[in-house]
PDB file of C-alpha atoms and ligand atoms in Angstrom:
ATOM      1  CA  MET A  16       2.498  26.515   3.410  1.00 86.00           C
ATOM      2  CA  SER A  17      -0.063  24.167   1.912  1.00 93.00           C
ATOM      3  CA  LYS A  18      -3.789  24.915   2.056  1.00 97.00           C
ATOM      4  CA  VAL A  19      -6.525  22.964   3.829  1.00 98.00           C
ATOM      5  CA  TYR A  20      -9.894  22.674   2.099  1.00 98.00           C
ATOM      6  CA  VAL A  21     -12.902  21.488   4.096  1.00 98.00           C
ATOM      7  CA  PHE A  22     -15.709  20.172   1.905  1.00 97.00           C
ATOM      8  CA  ASP A  23     -18.867  21.502   3.502  1.00 94.00           C
ATOM      9  CA  HIS A  24     -21.226  20.215   0.801  1.00 97.00           C
ATOM     10  CA  PRO A  25     -24.495  19.228   2.542  1.00 98.00           C
ATOM     11  CA  LEU A  26     -24.503  15.705   1.071  1.00 98.00           C
ATOM     12  CA  ILE A  27     -20.963  15.071   2.298  1.00 98.00           C
ATOM     13  CA  GLN A  28     -21.769  16.362   5.787  1.00 98.00           C
ATOM     14  CA  HIS A  29     -25.040  14.373   5.946  1.00 98.00           C
ATOM     15  CA  LYS A  30     -23.360  11.119   4.981  1.00 98.00           C
ATOM     16  CA  LEU A  31     -20.421  11.786   7.315  1.00 98.00           C
ATOM     17  CA  THR A  32     -22.838  11.845  10.258  1.00 98.00           C
ATOM     18  CA  TYR A  33     -23.928   8.258   9.475  1.00 98.00           C
ATOM     19  CA  ILE A  34     -20.302   7.238   8.932  1.00 98.00           C
ATOM     20  CA  ARG A  35     -19.401   8.553  12.390  1.00 98.00           C
ATOM     21  CA  ASN A  36     -22.354   6.834  14.109  1.00 98.00           C
ATOM     22  CA  LYS A  37     -21.164   3.773  16.024  1.00 98.00           C
ATOM     23  CA  GLU A  38     -24.456   1.987  15.217  1.00 98.00           C
ATOM     24  CA  THR A  39     -23.684   2.022  11.463  1.00 98.00           C
ATOM     25  CA  GLY A  40     -22.735  -1.508  10.394  1.00 97.00           C
ATOM     26  CA  THR A  41     -20.000  -2.608   7.990  1.00 98.00           C
ATOM     27  CA  LYS A  42     -22.144  -2.795   4.837  1.00 98.00           C
ATOM     28  CA  GLU A  43     -23.655   0.655   5.265  1.00 98.00           C
ATOM     29  CA  PHE A  44     -20.348   2.149   6.431  1.00 98.00           C
ATOM     30  CA  ARG A  45     -18.596   0.870   3.302  1.00 98.00           C
ATOM     31  CA  GLU A  46     -21.354   2.194   1.021  1.00 98.00           C
ATOM     32  CA  LEU A  47     -21.310   5.602   2.680  1.00 98.00           C
ATOM     33  CA  VAL A  48     -17.514   5.935   2.484  1.00 98.00           C
ATOM     34  CA  ASP A  49     -17.750   5.039  -1.206  1.00 98.00           C
ATOM     35  CA  GLU A  50     -20.428   7.688  -1.789  1.00 98.00           C
ATOM     36  CA  VAL A  51     -18.572  10.401   0.128  1.00 98.00           C
ATOM     37  CA  ALA A  52     -15.358   9.584  -1.737  1.00 98.00           C
ATOM     38  CA  ALA A  53     -17.175  10.137  -5.050  1.00 98.00           C
ATOM     39  CA  LEU A  54     -18.578  13.454  -3.854  1.00 98.00           C
ATOM     40  CA  MET A  55     -15.139  14.521  -2.644  1.00 98.00           C
ATOM     41  CA  ALA A  56     -13.640  13.519  -5.993  1.00 97.00           C
ATOM     42  CA  TYR A  57     -16.097  15.882  -7.671  1.00 96.00           C
ATOM     43  CA  GLU A  58     -14.932  18.721  -5.421  1.00 96.00           C
ATOM     44  CA  ILE A  59     -11.196  17.959  -5.555  1.00 97.00           C
ATOM     45  CA  THR A  60     -11.157  17.992  -9.373  1.00 96.00           C
ATOM     46  CA  ARG A  61     -12.640  21.504  -9.658  1.00 94.00           C
ATOM     47  CA  ASP A  62      -9.307  23.027 -10.644  1.00 93.00           C
ATOM     48  CA  MET A  63      -8.427  20.497 -13.358  1.00 95.00           C
ATOM     49  CA  PRO A  64      -7.274  22.300 -16.511  1.00 95.00           C
ATOM     50  CA  LEU A  65      -9.382  22.208 -19.668  1.00 97.00           C
ATOM     51  CA  GLN A  66      -8.535  22.609 -23.322  1.00 97.00           C
ATOM     52  CA  GLU A  67     -10.838  24.014 -25.929  1.00 98.00           C
ATOM     53  CA  VAL A  68     -11.809  21.611 -28.714  1.00 98.00           C
ATOM     54  CA  GLU A  69     -14.273  21.623 -31.560  1.00 98.00           C
ATOM     55  CA  VAL A  70     -17.138  19.141 -31.582  1.00 98.00           C
ATOM     56  CA  GLU A  71     -19.803  18.532 -34.196  1.00 98.00           C
ATOM     57  CA  THR A  72     -23.233  17.955 -32.699  1.00 98.00           C
ATOM     58  CA  PRO A  73     -26.103  16.599 -34.859  1.00 98.00           C
ATOM     59  CA  VAL A  74     -27.070  20.255 -35.302  1.00 98.00           C
ATOM     60  CA  ALA A  75     -23.855  22.303 -35.665  1.00 98.00           C
ATOM     61  CA  LYS A  76     -20.176  22.603 -34.915  1.00 98.00           C
ATOM     62  CA  CYS A  77     -19.245  24.272 -31.641  1.00 98.00           C
ATOM     63  CA  LYS A  78     -16.378  24.901 -29.281  1.00 98.00           C
ATOM     64  CA  SER A  79     -16.336  22.674 -26.240  1.00 98.00           C
ATOM     65  CA  TYR A  80     -13.906  21.458 -23.571  1.00 98.00           C
ATOM     66  CA  LEU A  81     -11.919  18.375 -22.675  1.00 97.00           C
ATOM     67  CA  LEU A  82      -9.642  17.703 -19.724  1.00 95.00           C
ATOM     68  CA  ALA A  83      -6.049  18.716 -20.325  1.00 94.00           C
ATOM     69  CA  GLY A  84      -2.867  18.451 -18.321  1.00 87.00           C
ATOM     70  CA  LYS A  85      -1.402  15.466 -16.555  1.00 91.00           C
ATOM     71  CA  LYS A  86      -3.308  12.243 -16.010  1.00 94.00           C
ATOM     72  CA  ILE A  87      -4.367  11.253 -12.515  1.00 97.00           C
ATOM     73  CA  GLY A  88      -2.957   8.589 -10.213  1.00 98.00           C
ATOM     74  CA  LEU A  89      -4.739   7.497  -7.049  1.00 98.00           C
ATOM     75  CA  VAL A  90      -2.735   6.144  -4.140  1.00 98.00           C
ATOM     76  CA  PRO A  91      -4.759   4.676  -1.296  1.00 98.00           C
ATOM     77  CA  ILE A  92      -2.866   4.060   1.923  1.00 98.00           C
ATOM     78  CA  LEU A  93      -3.612   0.451   2.818  1.00 96.00           C
ATOM     79  CA  ARG A  94      -5.782  -0.667   4.191  1.00 94.00           C
ATOM     80  CA  ALA A  95      -8.450   1.894   4.959  1.00 97.00           C
ATOM     81  CA  GLY A  96      -7.683   4.025   1.895  1.00 98.00           C
ATOM     82  CA  LEU A  97      -9.011   1.186  -0.264  1.00 98.00           C
ATOM     83  CA  GLY A  98     -12.521   2.030   0.884  1.00 98.00           C
ATOM     84  CA  MET A  99     -12.391   5.327  -1.016  1.00 98.00           C
ATOM     85  CA  VAL A 100     -10.925   4.104  -4.313  1.00 98.00           C
ATOM     86  CA  ASP A 101     -14.023   2.836  -6.117  1.00 98.00           C
ATOM     87  CA  GLY A 102     -15.992   5.991  -5.340  1.00 98.00           C
ATOM     88  CA  ILE A 103     -13.274   8.157  -6.894  1.00 98.00           C
ATOM     89  CA  LEU A 104     -12.900   5.832  -9.884  1.00 98.00           C
ATOM     90  CA  LYS A 105     -16.584   6.354 -10.687  1.00 97.00           C
ATOM     91  CA  LEU A 106     -15.685   9.952 -11.569  1.00 95.00           C
ATOM     92  CA  ILE A 107     -12.124   9.421 -12.830  1.00 96.00           C
ATOM     93  CA  PRO A 108     -12.336   5.939 -14.354  1.00 96.00           C
ATOM     94  CA  ALA A 109      -9.076   6.159 -16.289  1.00 94.00           C
ATOM     95  CA  ALA A 110      -6.981   6.920 -13.209  1.00 97.00           C
ATOM     96  CA  LYS A 111      -4.214   4.452 -12.450  1.00 98.00           C
ATOM     97  CA  VAL A 112      -4.104   3.168  -8.901  1.00 98.00           C
ATOM     98  CA  GLY A 113      -0.910   2.675  -6.908  1.00 98.00           C
ATOM     99  CA  HIS A 114      -0.792   1.332  -3.375  1.00 98.00           C
ATOM    100  CA  VAL A 115       1.248   2.196  -0.320  1.00 98.00           C
ATOM    101  CA  GLY A 116       0.943  -0.293   2.536  1.00 97.00           C
ATOM    102  CA  LEU A 117       1.466   1.224   5.981  1.00 92.00           C
ATOM    103  CA  TYR A 118       0.254   0.392   9.434  1.00 87.00           C
ATOM    104  CA  ARG A 119       0.660   2.327  12.638  1.00 81.00           C
ATOM    105  CA  ASP A 120       2.693   0.572  15.272  1.00 87.00           C
ATOM    106  CA  PRO A 121       0.161   0.526  18.138  1.00 83.00           C
ATOM    107  CA  ASP A 122       2.822   1.407  20.732  1.00 88.00           C
ATOM    108  CA  THR A 123       4.906   4.061  18.994  1.00 89.00           C
ATOM    109  CA  LEU A 124       2.150   5.220  16.565  1.00 85.00           C
ATOM    110  CA  GLU A 125       4.922   5.413  13.950  1.00 87.00           C
ATOM    111  CA  PRO A 126       4.050   4.135  10.452  1.00 91.00           C
ATOM    112  CA  VAL A 127       5.604   0.881   9.252  1.00 92.00           C
ATOM    113  CA  GLU A 128       5.815   0.517   5.444  1.00 94.00           C
ATOM    114  CA  TYR A 129       5.165  -2.997   4.131  1.00 95.00           C
ATOM    115  CA  TYR A 130       4.192  -2.528   0.477  1.00 96.00           C
ATOM    116  CA  VAL A 131       4.641  -0.011  -2.349  1.00 97.00           C
ATOM    117  CA  LYS A 132       3.491  -0.437  -5.949  1.00 97.00           C
ATOM    118  CA  LEU A 133       3.038   2.639  -8.100  1.00 97.00           C
ATOM    119  CA  PRO A 134       2.232   3.243 -11.781  1.00 97.00           C
ATOM    120  CA  SER A 135       5.354   3.070 -13.971  1.00 95.00           C
ATOM    121  CA  ASP A 136       4.614   6.474 -15.594  1.00 96.00           C
ATOM    122  CA  ILE A 137       4.787   8.197 -12.231  1.00 96.00           C
ATOM    123  CA  GLU A 138       6.408  11.389 -13.569  1.00 93.00           C
ATOM    124  CA  GLU A 139       3.534  11.929 -15.993  1.00 93.00           C
ATOM    125  CA  ARG A 140       0.807  11.906 -13.337  1.00 96.00           C
ATOM    126  CA  ASP A 141      -0.694  14.130 -10.686  1.00 97.00           C
ATOM    127  CA  PHE A 142      -1.510  12.050  -7.606  1.00 98.00           C
ATOM    128  CA  ILE A 143      -4.276  11.987  -5.039  1.00 98.00           C
ATOM    129  CA  VAL A 144      -3.151  10.222  -1.865  1.00 98.00           C
ATOM    130  CA  ILE A 145      -6.181   8.780  -0.091  1.00 98.00           C
ATOM    131  CA  ASP A 146      -6.777   7.813   3.509  1.00 98.00           C
ATOM    132  CA  PRO A 147      -9.977   8.242   5.517  1.00 98.00           C
ATOM    133  CA  MET A 148      -8.054   9.251   8.662  1.00 98.00           C
ATOM    134  CA  LEU A 149      -5.324  11.856   9.179  1.00 98.00           C
ATOM    135  CA  ALA A 150      -4.495  11.404  12.859  1.00 97.00           C
ATOM    136  CA  THR A 151      -0.868  12.035  13.941  1.00 95.00           C
ATOM    137  CA  GLY A 152      -0.084  12.481  10.233  1.00 96.00           C
ATOM    138  CA  GLY A 153       2.686   9.888  10.377  1.00 95.00           C
ATOM    139  CA  SER A 154       1.137   7.600   7.748  1.00 95.00           C
ATOM    140  CA  ALA A 155       0.307  10.383   5.287  1.00 97.00           C
ATOM    141  CA  VAL A 156       3.747  11.983   5.662  1.00 97.00           C
ATOM    142  CA  ALA A 157       5.436   8.616   5.055  1.00 96.00           C
ATOM    143  CA  ALA A 158       3.221   7.790   2.042  1.00 97.00           C
ATOM    144  CA  ILE A 159       3.853  11.182   0.435  1.00 98.00           C
ATOM    145  CA  HIS A 160       7.569  10.789   1.084  1.00 97.00           C
ATOM    146  CA  SER A 161       7.455   7.350  -0.543  1.00 96.00           C
ATOM    147  CA  LEU A 162       5.836   8.799  -3.673  1.00 97.00           C
ATOM    148  CA  LYS A 163       8.241  11.730  -3.882  1.00 97.00           C
ATOM    149  CA  LYS A 164      11.223   9.403  -3.496  1.00 95.00           C
ATOM    150  CA  ARG A 165      10.007   7.515  -6.571  1.00 95.00           C
ATOM    151  CA  GLY A 166       9.552  10.610  -8.730  1.00 95.00           C
ATOM    152  CA  ALA A 167       6.060  11.960  -8.023  1.00 96.00           C
ATOM    153  CA  SER A 168       6.097  15.736  -7.916  1.00 93.00           C
ATOM    154  CA  ASN A 169       2.518  16.931  -7.704  1.00 94.00           C
ATOM    155  CA  MET A 170       0.006  15.515  -5.278  1.00 97.00           C
ATOM    156  CA  LYS A 171      -3.003  16.251  -3.095  1.00 98.00           C
ATOM    157  CA  LEU A 172      -3.992  14.508   0.119  1.00 98.00           C
ATOM    158  CA  MET A 173      -7.655  13.544   0.524  1.00 98.00           C
ATOM    159  CA  CYS A 174      -9.047  12.353   3.875  1.00 98.00           C
ATOM    160  CA  LEU A 175     -12.473  12.082   5.440  1.00 98.00           C
ATOM    161  CA  ILE A 176     -11.492  13.286   8.899  1.00 98.00           C
ATOM    162  CA  ALA A 177      -8.356  15.048  10.081  1.00 98.00           C
ATOM    163  CA  ALA A 178      -7.010  15.989  13.486  1.00 98.00           C
ATOM    164  CA  PRO A 179      -5.321  19.401  13.793  1.00 98.00           C
ATOM    165  CA  GLU A 180      -2.116  17.586  14.824  1.00 97.00           C
ATOM    166  CA  GLY A 181      -2.058  15.605  11.560  1.00 98.00           C
ATOM    167  CA  ILE A 182      -2.689  18.667   9.422  1.00 98.00           C
ATOM    168  CA  GLU A 183       0.131  20.517  11.130  1.00 98.00           C
ATOM    169  CA  ARG A 184       2.557  17.644  10.597  1.00 97.00           C
ATOM    170  CA  VAL A 185       1.760  17.267   6.893  1.00 98.00           C
ATOM    171  CA  GLN A 186       2.031  21.027   6.400  1.00 98.00           C
ATOM    172  CA  GLU A 187       5.408  21.065   8.145  1.00 98.00           C
ATOM    173  CA  GLU A 188       6.902  18.140   6.259  1.00 98.00           C
ATOM    174  CA  HIS A 189       5.186  18.552   2.890  1.00 98.00           C
ATOM    175  CA  PRO A 190       4.314  22.257   2.484  1.00 98.00           C
ATOM    176  CA  ASP A 191       3.642  21.667  -1.217  1.00 98.00           C
ATOM    177  CA  VAL A 192       0.773  19.200  -0.631  1.00 98.00           C
ATOM    178  CA  ASP A 193      -2.731  20.643  -0.181  1.00 98.00           C
ATOM    179  CA  ILE A 194      -5.087  18.758   2.132  1.00 98.00           C
ATOM    180  CA  TYR A 195      -8.761  18.075   1.351  1.00 98.00           C
ATOM    181  CA  VAL A 196     -11.055  16.839   4.124  1.00 98.00           C
ATOM    182  CA  ALA A 197     -14.715  16.535   5.042  1.00 98.00           C
ATOM    183  CA  SER A 198     -14.035  17.524   8.646  1.00 98.00           C
ATOM    184  CA  VAL A 199     -11.298  18.835  10.919  1.00 98.00           C
ATOM    185  CA  ASP A 200     -12.056  17.326  14.308  1.00 98.00           C
ATOM    186  CA  GLU A 201     -11.119  18.431  17.800  1.00 98.00           C
ATOM    187  CA  LYS A 202      -8.000  16.495  18.806  1.00 97.00           C
ATOM    188  CA  LEU A 203      -6.266  13.144  19.247  1.00 98.00           C
ATOM    189  CA  ASN A 204      -6.758  11.029  22.349  1.00 97.00           C
ATOM    190  CA  GLU A 205      -3.949   9.305  24.262  1.00 95.00           C
ATOM    191  CA  LYS A 206      -4.133   6.295  21.898  1.00 93.00           C
ATOM    192  CA  GLY A 207      -3.772   8.467  18.806  1.00 94.00           C
ATOM    193  CA  TYR A 208      -7.451   8.169  17.822  1.00 97.00           C
ATOM    194  CA  ILE A 209      -9.245  11.170  16.409  1.00 98.00           C
ATOM    195  CA  VAL A 210     -11.838  12.669  18.780  1.00 98.00           C
ATOM    196  CA  PRO A 211     -14.708  12.438  17.969  1.00 98.00           C
ATOM    197  CA  GLY A 212     -13.616  10.824  14.669  1.00 98.00           C
ATOM    198  CA  LEU A 213     -15.281   7.589  13.602  1.00 98.00           C
ATOM    199  CA  GLY A 214     -13.218   4.940  15.395  1.00 98.00           C
ATOM    200  CA  ASP A 215     -10.905   2.611  13.506  1.00 97.00           C
ATOM    201  CA  ALA A 216     -11.606   3.187   9.816  1.00 97.00           C
ATOM    202  CA  GLY A 217      -9.994  -0.070   8.613  1.00 96.00           C
ATOM    203  CA  ASP A 218     -11.850  -2.203  11.132  1.00 97.00           C
ATOM    204  CA  ARG A 219     -15.166  -0.546  10.380  1.00 98.00           C
ATOM    205  CA  LEU A 220     -14.686  -0.888   6.602  1.00 98.00           C
ATOM    206  CA  PHE A 221     -13.612  -4.496   6.613  1.00 97.00           C
ATOM    207  CA  GLY A 222     -15.512  -5.792   9.638  1.00 96.00           C
ATOM    208  CA  THR A 223     -12.387  -6.783  11.560  1.00 96.00           C
ATOM    209  CA  LYS A 224     -11.953  -6.114  15.247  1.00 82.00           C
TER     210      LYS A 224
HETATM  211  C1  LIG B  29      -5.130   4.154  10.098  1.00 84.80           C
HETATM  212  C2  LIG B  29      -5.630   5.105   9.027  1.00 84.80           C
HETATM  213  C3  LIG B  29      -4.376   5.827   8.620  1.00 84.80           C
HETATM  214  C4  LIG B  29      -3.612   5.923   9.905  1.00 84.80           C
HETATM  215  C5  LIG B  29      -3.777   7.314  10.427  1.00 84.80           C
HETATM  216  O1  LIG B  29      -4.534   3.060   9.544  1.00 84.80           O
HETATM  217  O2  LIG B  29      -6.260   4.457   7.976  1.00 84.80           O
HETATM  218  O3  LIG B  29      -3.620   5.145   7.635  1.00 84.80           O
HETATM  219  O4  LIG B  29      -4.207   4.987  10.822  1.00 84.80           O
HETATM  220  O5  LIG B  29      -3.007   7.495  11.557  1.00 84.80           O
HETATM  221  P1  LIG B  29      -1.742   8.457  11.600  1.00 84.80           P
HETATM  222  O6  LIG B  29      -2.161   9.732  10.952  1.00 84.80           O
HETATM  223  O7  LIG B  29      -1.507   8.611  13.082  1.00 84.80           O
HETATM  224  O8  LIG B  29      -0.614   7.784  10.926  1.00 84.80           O
HETATM  225  P2  LIG B  29      -3.997   1.841  10.424  1.00 84.80           P
HETATM  226  O9  LIG B  29      -2.587   2.065  10.800  1.00 84.80           O
HETATM  227  O10 LIG B  29      -4.959   1.591  11.551  1.00 84.80           O
HETATM  228  O11 LIG B  29      -3.979   0.657   9.401  1.00 84.80           O
HETATM  229  P3  LIG B  29      -5.170  -0.026   8.592  1.00 84.80           P
HETATM  230  O12 LIG B  29      -5.633   0.965   7.561  1.00 84.80           O
HETATM  231  O13 LIG B  29      -4.489  -1.195   8.002  1.00 84.80           O
HETATM  232  O14 LIG B  29      -6.264  -0.410   9.533  1.00 84.80           O
HETATM  233  N1  LIG B  30      -6.738   5.541  12.516  1.00 84.80           N
HETATM  234  C1  LIG B  30      -8.069   5.319  12.561  1.00 84.80           C
HETATM  235  O1  LIG B  30      -8.567   4.419  11.884  1.00 84.80           O
HETATM  236  N2  LIG B  30      -8.823   6.076  13.356  1.00 84.80           N
HETATM  237  C2  LIG B  30      -8.308   7.056  14.103  1.00 84.80           C
HETATM  238  O2  LIG B  30      -9.060   7.750  14.826  1.00 84.80           O
HETATM  239  C3  LIG B  30      -6.922   7.285  14.053  1.00 84.80           C
HETATM  240  C4  LIG B  30      -6.161   6.523  13.230  1.00 84.80           C
END
């Protein structure tokens, strides 16, 4: 069974309150999502392996550390996942970015895949799949499946807000993928929206509605 990590850092929780607020406009919403994504990237990379190296400072030689292990790939689920990419790239600038395009059919709530483009060295990377919202879990499950089908073997899922239903579905279908969120909310409503959530993440990020 995969683990669920809730980032309770005060800055993340503070900014999430403004992200949730329906009075927050597109510009501020986008900036806040970017900032929270960067803070979450800091937390999600805590377990990255290090290797000891020697460095010569202007004063003396010493042992120090550099990142080791596989390189990172980011995979935002289009479209709302795009809003978190730049924030993460501020901390992991060399990450390659793949894209999985999915939308939820408004009637069935099932994900429909319309685009996939991933880095060619997929087997050499650990992936972070990114989407602000984990609602029914259909989109995340499909995106992870899409990556696995193409050779990705190690990935984490990073979302701003998750519903318990979405977490359960990802854990059932992808027990090897840990989930990192800023909040686990109460439930889904009859339209598949997270309650209280933040509304439609894509619409709020891009000003469409
Ligand atoms: C939203 C959100 C997730 C998905 C979550 O995308 O960004 O991708 O819904 O719902 P699920 O867990 O029930 O699958 P949406 O389908 O609205 O597309 P968009 O990002 O293009 O707006
Ligand atoms: N997608 C969103 O953007 N918001 C939700 O609450 C659920 C799915």
